[in-house]
Amino acid sequence: MISITSFLLWAEHVVFTLVILWAVQTAFLHGLGGLVGQLLRFLKLTVPGVDSLIKSTLQNEVQGFINQVKSDPSRTSGQTQAAAKRIVVIPRTGIPPAELLKEMNAMKEREVAVMEEGKIFAYVYTQENDKLEQVQLEAFNLYTEQPQLSTHHDKLVLEAHHAFLHENALSPMVFPSLRKFETEVISMSANMLHGDGHVVGSLTSGGTESILMAVKTYRDRARKLFPHIKVPNMVAPVTIHPAFVKAAHYFGLELVTVAVDQRSQRPDMAEYEQAITAQTIVLLASAPQYCHGVVDPIPEISEIAVRRGLPLHVDACVGGYMLPWVEKLGYQVPEFDFRLPGVTSMSADLHKYGYTFKVVFSNAGALR
Ligand SMILES: *Cc1c(COP(=O)(O)O)cnc(C)c1O
């Protein structure tokens, strides 16, 4: 008995030492993020409970959604067949407006409270002074030329939104005001990004749609100019936004990603260029990329684009309405826009540092 116990202790000690050695080595080679990732993969593979724990967490989320769309039995007075199956149906008797608003506001309040903690990554861009970093505030004031008006700005945005709530941008002939707004916003944005008189663009529902439109445009261009390319591809640092993965999936392209250096989070230029093939139809870069806020080496990528005769899309969704103003404040900003001869299109989100709202007029995609 004694020998078995000491053997187990010894084995435990050996395993423990090996785990520590492995952890130190992984952290050294792949950084802390790499260690956490490896650890999760290791746990998933070796501890049977972990995989099912992740699965059941996901299942709980899905069940939550299902419960949300199931009808509230107290509301469906008439027992239709659909109500019996507990799916959402148009209720026989409507909910009184006051009650409806109360319920909606209660739901909203919970979400606003989370936003106001200022801890929502990438979803919400506030204009309230006390929530802004100093440089953000300075850039905002320069951008609006209305120092200390940021809370008024929010009200103004809301009023403008309400005033045009029912207009339909589908017809610029019926709603010429929308055409005027779009043309002016695109023109100002192109100018802000140092585009010349040939830069054109359009407003979309957000960064993702701007990216989709740019990729579709390059695919259609390639179909016309290079009909022999059957599966076109685009080359990007691995830190490119997932919207490009969606675009590749929707429009039948391949996304070729280039690894980034663990320290600088930028791709190696030789590797980037080596990834280009005869099927490459567009190069991609971000200013900055959304994962670490690092601006890709766009002057170098622009140089490759010019030399290889390829277009270059710069995803400035998060930086488009921020970097130009930060630069005006005197901070050093690497060139990322239409000043560079290789840059042929850009996406920039008005609903981020343009401080508008998402959906209607939220994005400017400019193409030269
Ligand atoms: C936000 C963002 C997008 C996507 O924009 P949405 O408006 O959320 O669709 C794309 N690229 C970058 C770099 C972004 O920050």
Coordinates of N, CA, C and O in Angstrom, one line a residue, residues 269 272 283 285 297-308 310 312 314 335 337 339-343 368:
M269 N 6.4 41.7 -45.2 CA 6.1 42.1 -46.5 C 6.5 41.1 -47.6 O 5.8 40.9 -48.6
Y272 N 3.9 38.5 -47.5 CA 2.6 39.1 -48.1 C 2.7 39.0 -49.6 O 1.8 38.5 -50.3
L283 N -5.7 43.2 -53.3 CA -5.0 43.1 -52.0 C -5.8 43.8 -51.0 O -6.5 44.8 -51.2
A285 N -5.9 45.5 -46.7 CA -5.2 45.9 -45.5 C -6.1 46.7 -44.7 O -7.2 47.1 -45.1
P297 N 1.1 47.9 -42.6 CA 2.1 48.7 -43.3 C 1.5 49.1 -44.7 O 1.9 48.5 -45.7
I298 N 0.6 50.0 -44.8 CA -0.1 50.3 -46.0 C 0.8 50.9 -47.1 O 0.6 50.6 -48.3
P299 N 1.7 51.8 -46.7 CA 2.6 52.3 -47.8 C 3.3 51.2 -48.5 O 3.4 51.2 -49.8
E300 N 3.8 50.2 -47.8 CA 4.5 49.1 -48.4 C 3.6 48.3 -49.3 O 3.9 47.8 -50.4
I301 N 2.4 48.0 -48.8 CA 1.4 47.2 -49.5 C 1.0 48.0 -50.8 O 0.8 47.4 -51.9
S302 N 0.8 49.3 -50.6 CA 0.5 50.1 -51.8 C 1.6 50.0 -52.9 O 1.3 49.9 -54.1
E303 N 2.8 50.0 -52.4 CA 3.9 49.9 -53.4 C 3.9 48.5 -54.1 O 4.0 48.5 -55.4
I304 N 3.5 47.4 -53.4 CA 3.4 46.1 -54.0 C 2.2 46.2 -55.1 O 2.3 45.7 -56.2
A305 N 1.1 46.8 -54.6 CA -0.1 46.9 -55.5 C 0.3 47.6 -56.8 O -0.1 47.1 -57.9
V306 N 1.0 48.7 -56.7 CA 1.3 49.5 -57.9 C 2.3 48.6 -58.8 O 2.0 48.5 -60.0
R307 N 3.3 48.0 -58.2 CA 4.3 47.2 -58.9 C 3.6 46.0 -59.6 O 4.0 45.6 -60.7
R308 N 2.6 45.4 -58.9 CA 2.0 44.1 -59.5 C 0.7 44.5 -60.3 O 0.1 43.5 -60.7
L310 N -2.1 45.5 -59.1 CA -3.3 45.0 -58.5 C -4.0 46.1 -57.7 O -3.4 47.0 -57.2
L312 N -6.0 47.8 -54.4 CA -5.8 47.6 -53.0 C -7.0 48.3 -52.2 O -7.3 49.5 -52.4
V314 N -8.4 49.4 -48.7 CA -8.1 49.6 -47.3 C -9.3 49.7 -46.4 O -10.2 50.5 -46.6
E335 N 0.6 56.9 -43.4 CA -0.3 57.2 -44.5 C -1.1 55.9 -44.8 O -0.5 54.8 -44.8
D337 N -4.4 56.3 -46.7 CA -5.6 56.7 -47.5 C -5.3 56.9 -49.0 O -4.2 56.4 -49.5
R339 N -4.0 59.1 -50.5 CA -2.7 59.8 -50.8 C -1.7 58.7 -51.4 O -0.8 59.1 -52.2
L340 N -1.9 57.5 -51.0 CA -1.0 56.4 -51.5 C -1.5 56.0 -52.9 O -2.7 55.7 -53.1
P341 N -0.6 55.9 -53.9 CA -1.1 55.6 -55.3 C -1.7 54.3 -55.5 O -2.5 54.1 -56.4
G342 N -1.4 53.3 -54.6 CA -1.9 52.0 -54.8 C -3.3 51.8 -54.2 O -4.0 50.8 -54.6
V343 N -3.8 52.7 -53.4 CA -5.1 52.5 -52.7 C -6.2 52.8 -53.7 O -6.3 54.0 -54.2
R368 N -12.2 54.7 -56.1 CA -11.7 55.6 -57.1 C -11.5 54.9 -58.4 O -11.5 53.7 -58.5

